[in-house]
Amino acid sequence: MSKKIIIIGGGAAGMMAALSVKRNGGDALILEKNDRVGKKLLATGNGRCNYTNKNLNINNYHGNNPKFAYSALSEFDVERTIEFFESLGITPAVEDNGKVFPLSFQASSMLDVLRYEIETQGIELITEAQVFEIKKKNQFTVTLKDKRIFEGDRVIIATGGMALPSSGSDGNGYNLCKKLGHTITEIFPGLVQLKLESKFLRALDGVKFLGVAGIYIDNKLILEDSGDILFTSYGISGPPVLQLSRTALDYMNKEKNVELRVSIIHTKTQEELLEYLVNRFKLMPNKTIEIALIGLINKKLIIPLLKETNIDKNKNAASLSKDEMRKLSEILTSWSFKVIGSQSWGNAQVTAGGVNTAEVDNKTMESKIVKGLYIVGELLDIDGDCGGFNLQWAWSSGYIAGLNAAKN
Ligand SMILES: Cc1cc2nc3c(=O)[nH]c(=O)nc-3n(C[C@H](O)[C@H](O)[C@H](O)COP(=O)(O)OP(=O)(O)OC[C@H]3O[C@@H](n4cnc5c(N)ncnc54)[C@H](O)[C@@H]3O)c2cc1C
């Protein structure tokens, strides 16, 4: 007789786990808290769903032991994932940096084909079913908040982390796992905008530029990334900032002073820029420095930069002292800010931290504490960089858990 496997959570990992159970001869039941599955999937990739990445490397993953992810990511790898979704109707579109999207560029296409497959494969799906408790004797007994009870041979927990709680993943899965004897590592938002300390934020709000951002600890560069950067009323945003946020917050949690440096002009070194500015200002003998910077940088940056460097905006550009010229070239190539925190869970794309991976078998996703229990997706202490790596983790871990739950 085929095994009955209860999957808790109908997100990316849960839906993949259910399909894998079915393909491997098991009976799957999905219990989803929301009135529909895959709510978060619709929000991914700005509504376009960046569902994997051709350049995937284990270094794109983080956690107390990122290598935990290696086995599942190699078994149900990027190629298998692309093939899997192609068989469901998703034609892949590969963009810069290896990011893969459905050619329709609609996240809803991903959800549509998954839901179609779930329905046609006869997978039982119960929505508005919030799991409250999981108990194991010979079998698993799963109790919902409204007291309905389900029994199964195996349970796969796929309740996600804390990012975007309005999508359903509000962290309640950690309690389910704790009650079963698991420990949870420190959790904090990953891929999130950073709050900075600066008296100029209001003036800078809305300034966007193509630049480089770097995290510095004790004057040492730890990590940097480039792309579109946006100043906001609370601090800073944009893809490079999201990418750096995990490292920044990790150091903050370790009570380090975290500095973020941005280069507004990244195409020249400080020395080259200094030379360029000297020549530029010579050609504008009658312009004040405030006017002489127009056309070089976003106009909204000019006054804050001059205030920060204590340069009088009415001073003639050509008459700037050597020291003022040096300060200006320095700040334009490396403007330093203190990081004081991040936006909250509602803005985060992923959860750093989660169920301790030392308590889970990385080849099967089975709990080492409760036999027959499997834990997958963002709920585990594994998080990926921006670029399709988090969904790939959800697909890979979900698939492997489904396979092993059905077969073993
Ligand atoms: C705005 C945004 C954009 C993103 N874009 C991308 C992207 O383009 N590419 C990428 O790789 N990653 C992206 N991510 C990250 C990615 O979406 C997640 O890492 C991934 O969805 C995690 O899958 P999961 O199945 O583990 O959890 P989730 O997708 O969060 O699913 C968990 C499900 O479990 C349900 N649930 C929770 N508790 C219970 C309970 N007690 N009982 C029953 N059901 C429960 C929830 O309602 C939810 O449906 C993005 C995230 C956000 C927030």
mmCIF file with all atom_site columns, C-alpha atoms in Angstrom, residues 209-321:
data_model
loop_
_atom_site.group_PDB
_atom_site.id
_atom_site.type_symbol
_atom_site.label_atom_id
_atom_site.label_alt_id
_atom_site.label_comp_id
_atom_site.label_asym_id
_atom_site.label_entity_id
_atom_site.label_seq_id
_atom_site.pdbx_PDB_ins_code
_atom_site.Cartn_x
_atom_site.Cartn_y
_atom_site.Cartn_z
_atom_site.occupancy
_atom_site.B_iso_or_equiv
_atom_site.pdbx_formal_charge
_atom_site.auth_seq_id
_atom_site.auth_comp_id
_atom_site.auth_asym_id
_atom_site.auth_atom_id
_atom_site.pdbx_PDB_model_num
ATOM 1   C CA . PHE A 1 209 ? 22.613 55.704 -9.293  1.00 0.00 ? 209 PHE A CA 1
ATOM 2   C CA . LEU A 1 210 ? 24.600 52.887 -10.804 1.00 0.00 ? 210 LEU A CA 1
ATOM 3   C CA . GLY A 1 211 ? 27.389 52.312 -8.309  1.00 0.00 ? 211 GLY A CA 1
ATOM 4   C CA . VAL A 1 212 ? 29.211 49.972 -5.992  1.00 0.00 ? 212 VAL A CA 1
ATOM 5   C CA . ALA A 1 213 ? 28.333 49.272 -2.355  1.00 0.00 ? 213 ALA A CA 1
ATOM 6   C CA . GLY A 1 214 ? 30.645 47.525 0.109   1.00 0.00 ? 214 GLY A CA 1
ATOM 7   C CA . ILE A 1 215 ? 30.459 46.336 3.696   1.00 0.00 ? 215 ILE A CA 1
ATOM 8   C CA . TYR A 1 216 ? 33.463 47.273 5.841   1.00 0.00 ? 216 TYR A CA 1
ATOM 9   C CA . ILE A 1 217 ? 34.340 46.047 9.313   1.00 0.00 ? 217 ILE A CA 1
ATOM 10  C CA . ASP A 1 218 ? 37.272 47.751 11.058  1.00 0.00 ? 218 ASP A CA 1
ATOM 11  C CA . ASN A 1 219 ? 38.174 49.422 7.768   1.00 0.00 ? 219 ASN A CA 1
ATOM 12  C CA . LYS A 1 220 ? 38.406 46.074 5.977   1.00 0.00 ? 220 LYS A CA 1
ATOM 13  C CA . LEU A 1 221 ? 36.270 45.308 2.929   1.00 0.00 ? 221 LEU A CA 1
ATOM 14  C CA . ILE A 1 222 ? 34.180 42.206 3.605   1.00 0.00 ? 222 ILE A CA 1
ATOM 15  C CA . LEU A 1 223 ? 31.843 42.078 0.615   1.00 0.00 ? 223 LEU A CA 1
ATOM 16  C CA . GLU A 1 224 ? 30.878 44.364 -2.248  1.00 0.00 ? 224 GLU A CA 1
ATOM 17  C CA . ASP A 1 225 ? 28.425 44.376 -5.092  1.00 0.00 ? 225 ASP A CA 1
ATOM 18  C CA . SER A 1 226 ? 27.451 46.704 -7.906  1.00 0.00 ? 226 SER A CA 1
ATOM 19  C CA . GLY A 1 227 ? 24.250 47.753 -9.620  1.00 0.00 ? 227 GLY A CA 1
ATOM 20  C CA . ASP A 1 228 ? 21.399 50.182 -9.147  1.00 0.00 ? 228 ASP A CA 1
ATOM 21  C CA . ILE A 1 229 ? 21.514 51.746 -5.695  1.00 0.00 ? 229 ILE A CA 1
ATOM 22  C CA . LEU A 1 230 ? 18.722 53.851 -4.237  1.00 0.00 ? 230 LEU A CA 1
ATOM 23  C CA . PHE A 1 231 ? 18.832 56.195 -1.248  1.00 0.00 ? 231 PHE A CA 1
ATOM 24  C CA . THR A 1 232 ? 15.616 56.162 0.764   1.00 0.00 ? 232 THR A CA 1
ATOM 25  C CA . SER A 1 233 ? 14.230 58.083 3.722   1.00 0.00 ? 233 SER A CA 1
ATOM 26  C CA . TYR A 1 234 ? 15.432 55.328 6.095   1.00 0.00 ? 234 TYR A CA 1
ATOM 27  C CA . GLY A 1 235 ? 18.682 54.359 4.377   1.00 0.00 ? 235 GLY A CA 1
ATOM 28  C CA . ILE A 1 236 ? 19.543 52.486 1.250   1.00 0.00 ? 236 ILE A CA 1
ATOM 29  C CA . SER A 1 237 ? 18.061 49.924 -1.127  1.00 0.00 ? 237 SER A CA 1
ATOM 30  C CA . GLY A 1 238 ? 18.642 48.321 -4.522  1.00 0.00 ? 238 GLY A CA 1
ATOM 31  C CA . PRO A 1 239 ? 19.857 44.865 -5.610  1.00 0.00 ? 239 PRO A CA 1
ATOM 32  C CA . PRO A 1 240 ? 23.494 45.271 -4.422  1.00 0.00 ? 240 PRO A CA 1
ATOM 33  C CA . VAL A 1 241 ? 22.297 46.402 -0.993  1.00 0.00 ? 241 VAL A CA 1
ATOM 34  C CA . LEU A 1 242 ? 19.921 43.436 -0.649  1.00 0.00 ? 242 LEU A CA 1
ATOM 35  C CA . GLN A 1 243 ? 22.801 41.164 -1.583  1.00 0.00 ? 243 GLN A CA 1
ATOM 36  C CA . LEU A 1 244 ? 25.027 42.679 1.136   1.00 0.00 ? 244 LEU A CA 1
ATOM 37  C CA . SER A 1 245 ? 22.350 42.862 3.815   1.00 0.00 ? 245 SER A CA 1
ATOM 38  C CA . ARG A 1 246 ? 22.830 39.379 5.229   1.00 0.00 ? 246 ARG A CA 1
ATOM 39  C CA . THR A 1 247 ? 26.534 39.988 5.851   1.00 0.00 ? 247 THR A CA 1
ATOM 40  C CA . ALA A 1 248 ? 25.846 43.418 7.353   1.00 0.00 ? 248 ALA A CA 1
ATOM 41  C CA . LEU A 1 249 ? 23.206 42.112 9.759   1.00 0.00 ? 249 LEU A CA 1
ATOM 42  C CA . ASP A 1 250 ? 25.251 39.072 10.664  1.00 0.00 ? 250 ASP A CA 1
ATOM 43  C CA . TYR A 1 251 ? 28.095 41.363 11.811  1.00 0.00 ? 251 TYR A CA 1
ATOM 44  C CA . MET A 1 252 ? 25.639 43.640 13.616  1.00 0.00 ? 252 MET A CA 1
ATOM 45  C CA . ASN A 1 253 ? 24.338 40.613 15.513  1.00 0.00 ? 253 ASN A CA 1
ATOM 46  C CA . LYS A 1 254 ? 27.956 40.001 16.537  1.00 0.00 ? 254 LYS A CA 1
ATOM 47  C CA . GLU A 1 255 ? 27.999 43.583 17.857  1.00 0.00 ? 255 GLU A CA 1
ATOM 48  C CA . LYS A 1 256 ? 30.448 44.855 15.268  1.00 0.00 ? 256 LYS A CA 1
ATOM 49  C CA . ASN A 1 257 ? 30.403 48.382 13.876  1.00 0.00 ? 257 ASN A CA 1
ATOM 50  C CA . VAL A 1 258 ? 29.190 47.906 10.348  1.00 0.00 ? 258 VAL A CA 1
ATOM 51  C CA . GLU A 1 259 ? 30.085 50.491 7.741   1.00 0.00 ? 259 GLU A CA 1
ATOM 52  C CA . LEU A 1 260 ? 28.583 50.679 4.264   1.00 0.00 ? 260 LEU A CA 1
ATOM 53  C CA . ARG A 1 261 ? 30.588 52.558 1.653   1.00 0.00 ? 261 ARG A CA 1
ATOM 54  C CA . VAL A 1 262 ? 29.104 53.535 -1.667  1.00 0.00 ? 262 VAL A CA 1
ATOM 55  C CA . SER A 1 263 ? 30.934 54.784 -4.689  1.00 0.00 ? 263 SER A CA 1
ATOM 56  C CA . ILE A 1 264 ? 28.758 57.140 -6.640  1.00 0.00 ? 264 ILE A CA 1
ATOM 57  C CA . ILE A 1 265 ? 31.389 57.357 -9.352  1.00 0.00 ? 265 ILE A CA 1
ATOM 58  C CA . HIS A 1 266 ? 32.823 53.870 -9.683  1.00 0.00 ? 266 HIS A CA 1
ATOM 59  C CA . THR A 1 267 ? 34.341 54.125 -13.150 1.00 0.00 ? 267 THR A CA 1
ATOM 60  C CA . LYS A 1 268 ? 37.384 56.047 -11.861 1.00 0.00 ? 268 LYS A CA 1
ATOM 61  C CA . THR A 1 269 ? 39.755 55.514 -8.954  1.00 0.00 ? 269 THR A CA 1
ATOM 62  C CA . GLN A 1 270 ? 39.971 58.299 -6.403  1.00 0.00 ? 270 GLN A CA 1
ATOM 63  C CA . GLU A 1 271 ? 43.247 59.536 -7.951  1.00 0.00 ? 271 GLU A CA 1
ATOM 64  C CA . GLU A 1 272 ? 41.796 59.506 -11.463 1.00 0.00 ? 272 GLU A CA 1
ATOM 65  C CA . LEU A 1 273 ? 38.703 61.340 -10.282 1.00 0.00 ? 273 LEU A CA 1
ATOM 66  C CA . LEU A 1 274 ? 40.827 63.942 -8.511  1.00 0.00 ? 274 LEU A CA 1
ATOM 67  C CA . GLU A 1 275 ? 42.706 64.633 -11.720 1.00 0.00 ? 275 GLU A CA 1
ATOM 68  C CA . TYR A 1 276 ? 39.466 64.724 -13.674 1.00 0.00 ? 276 TYR A CA 1
ATOM 69  C CA . LEU A 1 277 ? 37.867 67.198 -11.256 1.00 0.00 ? 277 LEU A CA 1
ATOM 70  C CA . VAL A 1 278 ? 40.885 69.505 -11.318 1.00 0.00 ? 278 VAL A CA 1
ATOM 71  C CA . ASN A 1 279 ? 40.691 69.662 -15.127 1.00 0.00 ? 279 ASN A CA 1
ATOM 72  C CA . ARG A 1 280 ? 36.893 69.923 -15.135 1.00 0.00 ? 280 ARG A CA 1
ATOM 73  C CA . PHE A 1 281 ? 36.847 72.861 -12.734 1.00 0.00 ? 281 PHE A CA 1
ATOM 74  C CA . LYS A 1 282 ? 39.621 74.665 -14.653 1.00 0.00 ? 282 LYS A CA 1
ATOM 75  C CA . LEU A 1 283 ? 37.270 74.732 -17.615 1.00 0.00 ? 283 LEU A CA 1
ATOM 76  C CA . MET A 1 284 ? 34.563 76.415 -15.508 1.00 0.00 ? 284 MET A CA 1
ATOM 77  C CA . PRO A 1 285 ? 36.370 79.361 -13.947 1.00 0.00 ? 285 PRO A CA 1
ATOM 78  C CA . ASN A 1 286 ? 33.180 81.307 -13.204 1.00 0.00 ? 286 ASN A CA 1
ATOM 79  C CA . LYS A 1 287 ? 31.008 78.555 -11.774 1.00 0.00 ? 287 LYS A CA 1
ATOM 80  C CA . THR A 1 288 ? 30.377 77.947 -8.090  1.00 0.00 ? 288 THR A CA 1
ATOM 81  C CA . ILE A 1 289 ? 31.095 74.379 -6.956  1.00 0.00 ? 289 ILE A CA 1
ATOM 82  C CA . GLU A 1 290 ? 27.336 73.771 -6.569  1.00 0.00 ? 290 GLU A CA 1
ATOM 83  C CA . ILE A 1 291 ? 26.821 74.557 -10.263 1.00 0.00 ? 291 ILE A CA 1
ATOM 84  C CA . ALA A 1 292 ? 30.062 72.943 -11.433 1.00 0.00 ? 292 ALA A CA 1
ATOM 85  C CA . LEU A 1 293 ? 28.956 69.507 -10.196 1.00 0.00 ? 293 LEU A CA 1
ATOM 86  C CA . ILE A 1 294 ? 25.747 69.514 -12.254 1.00 0.00 ? 294 ILE A CA 1
ATOM 87  C CA . GLY A 1 295 ? 25.907 66.898 -14.980 1.00 0.00 ? 295 GLY A CA 1
ATOM 88  C CA . LEU A 1 296 ? 28.482 64.831 -13.137 1.00 0.00 ? 296 LEU A CA 1
ATOM 89  C CA . ILE A 1 297 ? 26.251 63.510 -10.363 1.00 0.00 ? 297 ILE A CA 1
ATOM 90  C CA . ASN A 1 298 ? 22.553 63.525 -9.484  1.00 0.00 ? 298 ASN A CA 1
ATOM 91  C CA . LYS A 1 299 ? 21.665 67.109 -8.542  1.00 0.00 ? 299 LYS A CA 1
ATOM 92  C CA . LYS A 1 300 ? 20.087 66.008 -5.236  1.00 0.00 ? 300 LYS A CA 1
ATOM 93  C CA . LEU A 1 301 ? 23.472 64.691 -4.132  1.00 0.00 ? 301 LEU A CA 1
ATOM 94  C CA . ILE A 1 302 ? 25.317 67.978 -4.529  1.00 0.00 ? 302 ILE A CA 1
ATOM 95  C CA . ILE A 1 303 ? 24.298 69.867 -1.365  1.00 0.00 ? 303 ILE A CA 1
ATOM 96  C CA . PRO A 1 304 ? 24.554 66.826 0.980   1.00 0.00 ? 304 PRO A CA 1
ATOM 97  C CA . LEU A 1 305 ? 28.011 66.002 -0.412  1.00 0.00 ? 305 LEU A CA 1
ATOM 98  C CA . LEU A 1 306 ? 29.218 69.578 -0.017  1.00 0.00 ? 306 LEU A CA 1
ATOM 99  C CA . LYS A 1 307 ? 27.825 69.750 3.533   1.00 0.00 ? 307 LYS A CA 1
ATOM 100 C CA . GLU A 1 308 ? 29.402 66.413 4.445   1.00 0.00 ? 308 GLU A CA 1
ATOM 101 C CA . THR A 1 309 ? 32.795 67.635 3.184   1.00 0.00 ? 309 THR A CA 1
ATOM 102 C CA . ASN A 1 310 ? 32.380 71.127 4.680   1.00 0.00 ? 310 ASN A CA 1
ATOM 103 C CA . ILE A 1 311 ? 32.826 72.830 1.329   1.00 0.00 ? 311 ILE A CA 1
ATOM 104 C CA . ASP A 1 312 ? 31.041 76.155 0.854   1.00 0.00 ? 312 ASP A CA 1
ATOM 105 C CA . LYS A 1 313 ? 28.553 75.698 -2.000  1.00 0.00 ? 313 LYS A CA 1
ATOM 106 C CA . ASN A 1 314 ? 29.158 79.279 -3.159  1.00 0.00 ? 314 ASN A CA 1
ATOM 107 C CA . LYS A 1 315 ? 32.883 78.834 -3.469  1.00 0.00 ? 315 LYS A CA 1
ATOM 108 C CA . ASN A 1 316 ? 34.312 79.129 -6.940  1.00 0.00 ? 316 ASN A CA 1
ATOM 109 C CA . ALA A 1 317 ? 34.996 75.603 -8.257  1.00 0.00 ? 317 ALA A CA 1
ATOM 110 C CA . ALA A 1 318 ? 38.410 76.502 -9.654  1.00 0.00 ? 318 ALA A CA 1
ATOM 111 C CA . SER A 1 319 ? 39.501 77.932 -6.295  1.00 0.00 ? 319 SER A CA 1
ATOM 112 C CA . LEU A 1 320 ? 38.906 74.786 -4.205  1.00 0.00 ? 320 LEU A CA 1
ATOM 113 C CA . SER A 1 321 ? 41.889 73.960 -1.992  1.00 0.00 ? 321 SER A CA 1
#
